[in-house]
mmCIF file of C-alpha atoms in Angstrom:
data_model
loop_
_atom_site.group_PDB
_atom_site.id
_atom_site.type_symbol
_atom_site.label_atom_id
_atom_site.label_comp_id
_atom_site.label_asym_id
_atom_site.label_seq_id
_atom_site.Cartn_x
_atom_site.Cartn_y
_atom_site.Cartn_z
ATOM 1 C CA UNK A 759 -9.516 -40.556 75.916
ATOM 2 C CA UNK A 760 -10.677 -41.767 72.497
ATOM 3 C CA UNK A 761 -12.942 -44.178 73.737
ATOM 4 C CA UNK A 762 -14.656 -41.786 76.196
ATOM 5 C CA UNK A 763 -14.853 -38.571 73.522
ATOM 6 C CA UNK A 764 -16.290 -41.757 71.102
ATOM 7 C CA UNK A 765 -18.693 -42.729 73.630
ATOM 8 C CA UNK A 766 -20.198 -39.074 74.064
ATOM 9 C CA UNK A 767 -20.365 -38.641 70.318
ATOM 10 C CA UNK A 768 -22.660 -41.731 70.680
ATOM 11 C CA UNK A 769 -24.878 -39.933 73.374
ATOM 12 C CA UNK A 770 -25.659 -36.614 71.875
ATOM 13 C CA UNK A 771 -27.099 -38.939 68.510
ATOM 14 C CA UNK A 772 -28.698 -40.636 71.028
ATOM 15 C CA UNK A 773 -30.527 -37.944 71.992
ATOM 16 C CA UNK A 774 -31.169 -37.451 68.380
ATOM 17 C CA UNK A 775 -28.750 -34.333 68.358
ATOM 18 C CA UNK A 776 -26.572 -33.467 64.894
ATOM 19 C CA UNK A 777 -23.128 -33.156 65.890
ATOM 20 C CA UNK A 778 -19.844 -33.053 64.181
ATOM 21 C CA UNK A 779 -16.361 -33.732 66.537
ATOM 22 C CA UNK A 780 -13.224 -31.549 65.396
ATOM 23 C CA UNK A 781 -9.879 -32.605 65.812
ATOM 24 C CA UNK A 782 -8.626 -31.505 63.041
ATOM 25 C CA UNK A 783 -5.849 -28.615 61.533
ATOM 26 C CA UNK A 784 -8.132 -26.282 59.311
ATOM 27 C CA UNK A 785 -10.322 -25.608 62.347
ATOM 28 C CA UNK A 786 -11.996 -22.209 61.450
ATOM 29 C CA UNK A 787 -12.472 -23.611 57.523
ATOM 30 C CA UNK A 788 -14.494 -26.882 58.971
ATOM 31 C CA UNK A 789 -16.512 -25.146 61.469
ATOM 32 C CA UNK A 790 -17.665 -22.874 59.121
ATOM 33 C CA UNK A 791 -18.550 -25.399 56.646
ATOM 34 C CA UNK A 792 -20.833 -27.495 59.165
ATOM 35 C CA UNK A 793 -24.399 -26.598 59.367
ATOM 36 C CA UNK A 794 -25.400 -24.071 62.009
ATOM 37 C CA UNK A 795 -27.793 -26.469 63.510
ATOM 38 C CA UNK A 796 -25.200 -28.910 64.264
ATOM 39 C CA UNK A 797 -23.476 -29.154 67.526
ATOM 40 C CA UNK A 798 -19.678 -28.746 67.344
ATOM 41 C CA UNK A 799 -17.858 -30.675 69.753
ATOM 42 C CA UNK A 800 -14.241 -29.189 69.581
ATOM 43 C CA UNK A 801 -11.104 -30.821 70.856
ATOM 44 C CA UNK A 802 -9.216 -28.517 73.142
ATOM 45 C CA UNK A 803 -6.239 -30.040 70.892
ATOM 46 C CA UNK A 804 -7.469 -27.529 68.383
ATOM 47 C CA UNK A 805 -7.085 -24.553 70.570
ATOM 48 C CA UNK A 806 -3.196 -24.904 69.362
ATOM 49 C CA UNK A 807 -4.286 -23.398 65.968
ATOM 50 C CA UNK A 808 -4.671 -19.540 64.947
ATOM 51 C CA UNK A 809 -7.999 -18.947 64.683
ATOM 52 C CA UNK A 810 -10.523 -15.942 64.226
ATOM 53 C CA UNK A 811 -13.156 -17.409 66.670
ATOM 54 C CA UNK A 812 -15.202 -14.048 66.487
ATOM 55 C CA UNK A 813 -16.177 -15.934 63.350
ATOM 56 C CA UNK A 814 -17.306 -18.442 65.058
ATOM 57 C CA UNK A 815 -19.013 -16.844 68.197
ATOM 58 C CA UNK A 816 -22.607 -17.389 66.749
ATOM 59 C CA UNK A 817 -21.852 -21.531 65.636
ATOM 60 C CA UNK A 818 -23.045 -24.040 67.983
ATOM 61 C CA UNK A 819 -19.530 -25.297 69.801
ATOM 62 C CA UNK A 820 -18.864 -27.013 72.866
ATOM 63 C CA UNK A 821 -15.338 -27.670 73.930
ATOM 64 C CA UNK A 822 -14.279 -31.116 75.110
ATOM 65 C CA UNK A 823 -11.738 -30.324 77.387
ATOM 66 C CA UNK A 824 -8.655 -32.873 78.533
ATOM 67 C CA UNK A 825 -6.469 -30.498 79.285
ATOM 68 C CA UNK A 826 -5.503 -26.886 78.342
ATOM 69 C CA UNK A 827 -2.992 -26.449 75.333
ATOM 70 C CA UNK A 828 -0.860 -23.459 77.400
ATOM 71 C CA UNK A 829 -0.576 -26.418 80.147
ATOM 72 C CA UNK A 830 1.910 -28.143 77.502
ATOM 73 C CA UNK A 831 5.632 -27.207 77.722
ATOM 74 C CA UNK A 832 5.402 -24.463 75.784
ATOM 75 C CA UNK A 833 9.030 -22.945 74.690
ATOM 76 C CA UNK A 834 7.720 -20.778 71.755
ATOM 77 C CA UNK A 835 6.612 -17.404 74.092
ATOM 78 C CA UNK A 836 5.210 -15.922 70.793
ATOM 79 C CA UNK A 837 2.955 -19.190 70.496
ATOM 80 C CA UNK A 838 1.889 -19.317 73.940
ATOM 81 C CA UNK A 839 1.035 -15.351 74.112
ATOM 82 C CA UNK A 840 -1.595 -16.924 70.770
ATOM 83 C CA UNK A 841 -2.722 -20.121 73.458
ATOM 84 C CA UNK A 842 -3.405 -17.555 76.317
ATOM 85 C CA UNK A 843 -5.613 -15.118 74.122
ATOM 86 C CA UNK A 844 -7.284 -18.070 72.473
ATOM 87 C CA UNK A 845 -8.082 -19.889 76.324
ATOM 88 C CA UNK A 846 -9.236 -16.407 77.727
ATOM 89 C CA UNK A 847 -11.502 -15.797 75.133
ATOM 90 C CA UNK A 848 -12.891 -19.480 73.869
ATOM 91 C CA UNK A 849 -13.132 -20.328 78.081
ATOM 92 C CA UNK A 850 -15.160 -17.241 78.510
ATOM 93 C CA UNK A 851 -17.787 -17.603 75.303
ATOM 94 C CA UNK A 852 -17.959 -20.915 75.256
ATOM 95 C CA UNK A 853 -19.480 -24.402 77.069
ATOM 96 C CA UNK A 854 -17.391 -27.234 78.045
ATOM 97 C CA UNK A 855 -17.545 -30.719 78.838
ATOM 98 C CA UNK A 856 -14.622 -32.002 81.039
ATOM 99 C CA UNK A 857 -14.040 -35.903 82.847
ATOM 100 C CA UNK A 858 -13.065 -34.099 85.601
ATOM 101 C CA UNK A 859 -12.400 -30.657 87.756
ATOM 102 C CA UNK A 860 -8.888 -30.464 87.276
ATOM 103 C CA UNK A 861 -9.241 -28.954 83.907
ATOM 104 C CA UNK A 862 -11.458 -26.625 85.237
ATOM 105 C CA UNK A 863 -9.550 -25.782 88.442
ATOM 106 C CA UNK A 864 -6.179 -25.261 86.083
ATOM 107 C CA UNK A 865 -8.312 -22.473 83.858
ATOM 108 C CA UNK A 866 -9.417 -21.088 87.061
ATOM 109 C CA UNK A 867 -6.094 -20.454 88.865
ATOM 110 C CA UNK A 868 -4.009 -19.505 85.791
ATOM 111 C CA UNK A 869 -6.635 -16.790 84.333
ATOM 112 C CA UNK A 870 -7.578 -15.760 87.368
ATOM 113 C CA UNK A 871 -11.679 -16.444 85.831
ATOM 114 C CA UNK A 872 -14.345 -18.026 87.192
ATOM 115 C CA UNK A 873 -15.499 -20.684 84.628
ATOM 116 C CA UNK A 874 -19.331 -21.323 84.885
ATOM 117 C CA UNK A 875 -20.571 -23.259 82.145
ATOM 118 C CA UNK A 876 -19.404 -26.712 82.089
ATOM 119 C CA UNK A 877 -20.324 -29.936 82.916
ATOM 120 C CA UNK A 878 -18.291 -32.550 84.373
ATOM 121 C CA UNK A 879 -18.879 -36.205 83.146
ATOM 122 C CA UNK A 880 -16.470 -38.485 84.370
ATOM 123 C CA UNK A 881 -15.070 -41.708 82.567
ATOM 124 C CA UNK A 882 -17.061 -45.163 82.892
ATOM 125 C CA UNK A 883 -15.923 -48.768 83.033
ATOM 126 C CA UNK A 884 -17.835 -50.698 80.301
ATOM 127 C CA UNK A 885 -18.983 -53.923 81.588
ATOM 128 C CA UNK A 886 -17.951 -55.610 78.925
ATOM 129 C CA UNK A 887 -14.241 -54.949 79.279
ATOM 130 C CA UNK A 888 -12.302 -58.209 80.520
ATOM 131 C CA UNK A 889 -9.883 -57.934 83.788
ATOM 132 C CA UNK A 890 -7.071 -58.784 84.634
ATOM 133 C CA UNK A 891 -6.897 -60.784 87.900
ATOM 134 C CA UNK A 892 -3.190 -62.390 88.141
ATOM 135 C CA UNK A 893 -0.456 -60.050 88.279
ATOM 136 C CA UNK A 894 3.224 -60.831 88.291
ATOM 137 C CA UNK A 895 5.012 -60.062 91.306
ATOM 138 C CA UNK A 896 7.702 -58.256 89.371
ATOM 139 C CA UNK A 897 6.561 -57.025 86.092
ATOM 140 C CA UNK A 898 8.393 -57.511 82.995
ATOM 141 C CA UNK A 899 5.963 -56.399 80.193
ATOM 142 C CA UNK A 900 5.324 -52.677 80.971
ATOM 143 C CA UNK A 901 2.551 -50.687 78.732
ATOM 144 C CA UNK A 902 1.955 -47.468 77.263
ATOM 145 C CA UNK A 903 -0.973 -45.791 75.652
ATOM 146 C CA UNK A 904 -1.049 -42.585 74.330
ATOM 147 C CA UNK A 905 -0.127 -39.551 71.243
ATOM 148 C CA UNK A 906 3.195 -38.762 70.628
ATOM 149 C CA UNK A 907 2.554 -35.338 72.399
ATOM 150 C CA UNK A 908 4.474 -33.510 75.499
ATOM 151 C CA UNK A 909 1.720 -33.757 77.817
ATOM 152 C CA UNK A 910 1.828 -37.479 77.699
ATOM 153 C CA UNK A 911 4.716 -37.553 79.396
ATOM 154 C CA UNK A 912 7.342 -40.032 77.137
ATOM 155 C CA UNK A 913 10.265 -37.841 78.489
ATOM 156 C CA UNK A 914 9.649 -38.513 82.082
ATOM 157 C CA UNK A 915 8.870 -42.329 81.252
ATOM 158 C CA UNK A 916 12.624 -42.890 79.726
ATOM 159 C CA UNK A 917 14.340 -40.624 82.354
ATOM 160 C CA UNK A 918 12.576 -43.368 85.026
ATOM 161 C CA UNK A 919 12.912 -46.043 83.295
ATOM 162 C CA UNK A 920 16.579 -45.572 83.188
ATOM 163 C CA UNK A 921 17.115 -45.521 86.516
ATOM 164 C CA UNK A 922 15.556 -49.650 86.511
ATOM 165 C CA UNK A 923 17.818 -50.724 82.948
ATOM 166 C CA UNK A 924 19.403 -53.741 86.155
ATOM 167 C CA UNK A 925 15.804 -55.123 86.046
ATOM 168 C CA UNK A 926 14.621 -57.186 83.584
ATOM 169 C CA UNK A 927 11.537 -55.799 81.331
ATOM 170 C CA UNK A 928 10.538 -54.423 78.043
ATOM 171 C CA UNK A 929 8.026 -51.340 77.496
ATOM 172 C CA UNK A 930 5.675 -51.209 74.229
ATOM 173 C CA UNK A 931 4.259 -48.187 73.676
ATOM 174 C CA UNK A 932 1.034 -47.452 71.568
ATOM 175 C CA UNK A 933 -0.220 -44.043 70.154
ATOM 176 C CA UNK A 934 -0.178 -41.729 66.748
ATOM 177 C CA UNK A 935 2.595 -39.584 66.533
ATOM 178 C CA UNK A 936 1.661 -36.170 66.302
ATOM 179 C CA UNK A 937 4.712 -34.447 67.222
ATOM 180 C CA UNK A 938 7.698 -35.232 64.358
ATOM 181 C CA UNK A 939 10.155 -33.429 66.545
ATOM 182 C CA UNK A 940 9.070 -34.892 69.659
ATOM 183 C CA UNK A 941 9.531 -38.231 68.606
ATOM 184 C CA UNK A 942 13.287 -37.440 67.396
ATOM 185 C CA UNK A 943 13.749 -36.358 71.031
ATOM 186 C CA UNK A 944 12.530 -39.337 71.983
ATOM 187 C CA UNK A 945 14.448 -41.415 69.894
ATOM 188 C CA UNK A 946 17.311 -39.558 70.651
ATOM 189 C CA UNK A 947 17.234 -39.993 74.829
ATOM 190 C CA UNK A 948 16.154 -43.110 74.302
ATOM 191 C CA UNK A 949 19.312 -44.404 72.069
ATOM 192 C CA UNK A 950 21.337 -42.278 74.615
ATOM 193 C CA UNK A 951 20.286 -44.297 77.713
ATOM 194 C CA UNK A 952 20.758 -47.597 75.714
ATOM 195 C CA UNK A 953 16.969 -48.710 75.869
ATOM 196 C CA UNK A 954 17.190 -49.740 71.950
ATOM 197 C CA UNK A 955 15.957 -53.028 72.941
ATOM 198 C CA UNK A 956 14.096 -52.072 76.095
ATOM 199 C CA UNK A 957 11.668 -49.763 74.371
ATOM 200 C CA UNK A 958 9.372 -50.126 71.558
ATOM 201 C CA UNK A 959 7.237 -48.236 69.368
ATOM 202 C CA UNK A 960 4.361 -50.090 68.068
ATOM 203 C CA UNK A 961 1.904 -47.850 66.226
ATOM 204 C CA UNK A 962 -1.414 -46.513 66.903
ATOM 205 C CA UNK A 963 -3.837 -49.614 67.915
ATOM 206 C CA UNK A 964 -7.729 -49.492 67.740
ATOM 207 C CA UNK A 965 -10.175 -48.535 70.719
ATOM 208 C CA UNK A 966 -11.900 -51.913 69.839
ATOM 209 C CA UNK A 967 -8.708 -53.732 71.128
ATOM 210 C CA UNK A 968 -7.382 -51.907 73.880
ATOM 211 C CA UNK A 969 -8.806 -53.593 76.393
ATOM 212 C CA UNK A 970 -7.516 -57.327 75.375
ATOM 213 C CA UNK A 971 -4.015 -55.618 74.993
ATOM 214 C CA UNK A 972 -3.746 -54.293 78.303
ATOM 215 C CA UNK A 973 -4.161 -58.222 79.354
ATOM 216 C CA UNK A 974 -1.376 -59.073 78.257
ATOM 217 C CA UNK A 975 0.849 -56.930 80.214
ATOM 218 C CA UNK A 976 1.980 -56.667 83.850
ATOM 219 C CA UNK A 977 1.692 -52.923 84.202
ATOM 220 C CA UNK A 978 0.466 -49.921 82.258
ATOM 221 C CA UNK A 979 1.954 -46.583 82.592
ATOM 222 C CA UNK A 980 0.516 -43.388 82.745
ATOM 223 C CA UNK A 981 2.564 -40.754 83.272
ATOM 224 C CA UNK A 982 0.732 -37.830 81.877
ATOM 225 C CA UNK A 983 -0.208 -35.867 85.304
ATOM 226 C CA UNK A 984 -2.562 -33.375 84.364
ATOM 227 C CA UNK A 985 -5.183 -35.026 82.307
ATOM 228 C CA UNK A 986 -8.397 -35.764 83.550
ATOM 229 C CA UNK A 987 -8.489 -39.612 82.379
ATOM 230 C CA UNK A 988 -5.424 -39.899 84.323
#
């Protein structure tokens, strides 16, 4: 996800557009400090914050959309009344860029809207990445990448990876931590299962390297299943 919102960053300068990518708290207070002839690529992350986006109706900003925030588990109902406004209204007004339909297709049904302006451009494979041509039969060193968040699914990846504690492997998992409580839940199941020493934590790792990591592993997981990069 980083490397592909990175790489179409790169294209709009390319094209020798100005433009600024948010993913950020203090949405409203950035966008209005950026230049009005500068392109705004905003993170659907954002769309989690309260913000007065008739403010913003006239600024030039295109949502980058991975996945809806109301798709989360949402248990505050308050909270997600705020998401569903926010969706309706920033879905309506303004252009998106998605990797894939699903996004789309999720607005669509929920809403109950027909969502015109967006483009799809789906992820690439850059030449330049190696690959991985040996595989273990059985693998040992399992792989994840992704933000401590509840769409990427680290709930459902102990509650399966319980079920396999006879086997014999160990999971690292790299990403920024973005939820504090979420990660206490995490912790929590994880010292509940006894996976202390089955499960690790390792940090958030640079786009630059992810490629020669996932060599050295057997198996990456992905168990976020409504993103478009998955």
């Amino acid at each position: 996800g980083n490397i592909y919102n990175q790489n179409l960053c790169n294209a709009f300068t390319e094209k020798n557009l100005k433009i600024d990518y948010i993913f950020t708290q203090k949405v409203e207070e950035t966008i209005l400090s950026i230049d009005k002839n500068t392109i705004v690529l905003l993170d659907s992350f954002c769309l989690n914050e309260k913000v007065n986006w008739g403010k913003l109706i006239d600024k030039k900003i295109v949502i980058l959309l991975h996945l809806a925030p109301s798709a989360d588990d949402q248990k505050d109902l308050e909270k997600l009344k705020e998401i569903t406004e926010t969706e309706i209204f920033v879905f309506k007004n303004f252009p998106i860029i998605t990797a894939g339909k699903k996004a789309i297709e999720y607005i669509e049904e929920k809403y109950h809207i027909s969502v015109e302006n967006y483009v799809i451009i789906p992820p690439a494979i850059r030449s330049s990445w190696k690959k991985k041509i040996i595989y273990n039969s059985l693998p040992k060193k399992l792989l994840v990448i992704g933000t401590i968040t509840e769409r990427k699914g680290y709930k459902r990846l102990i509650e399966t990876l319980s079920k396999v504690k006879h086997l014999d492997w160990i999971c690292d998992c790299y990403g920024t931590i973005y939820d504090e409580k979420l990660m206490l839940e995490i912790s929590h199941l994880i010292k509940i299962n006894h996976l202390e020493n089955r499960i690790n934590f390792c940090g958030t790792i640079d786009n630059s390297e992810m490629d020669v990591l996932q060599n050295d592993y057997d198996l990456l997981l992905q168990l976020s299943d409504e993103e478009n990069n998955s």
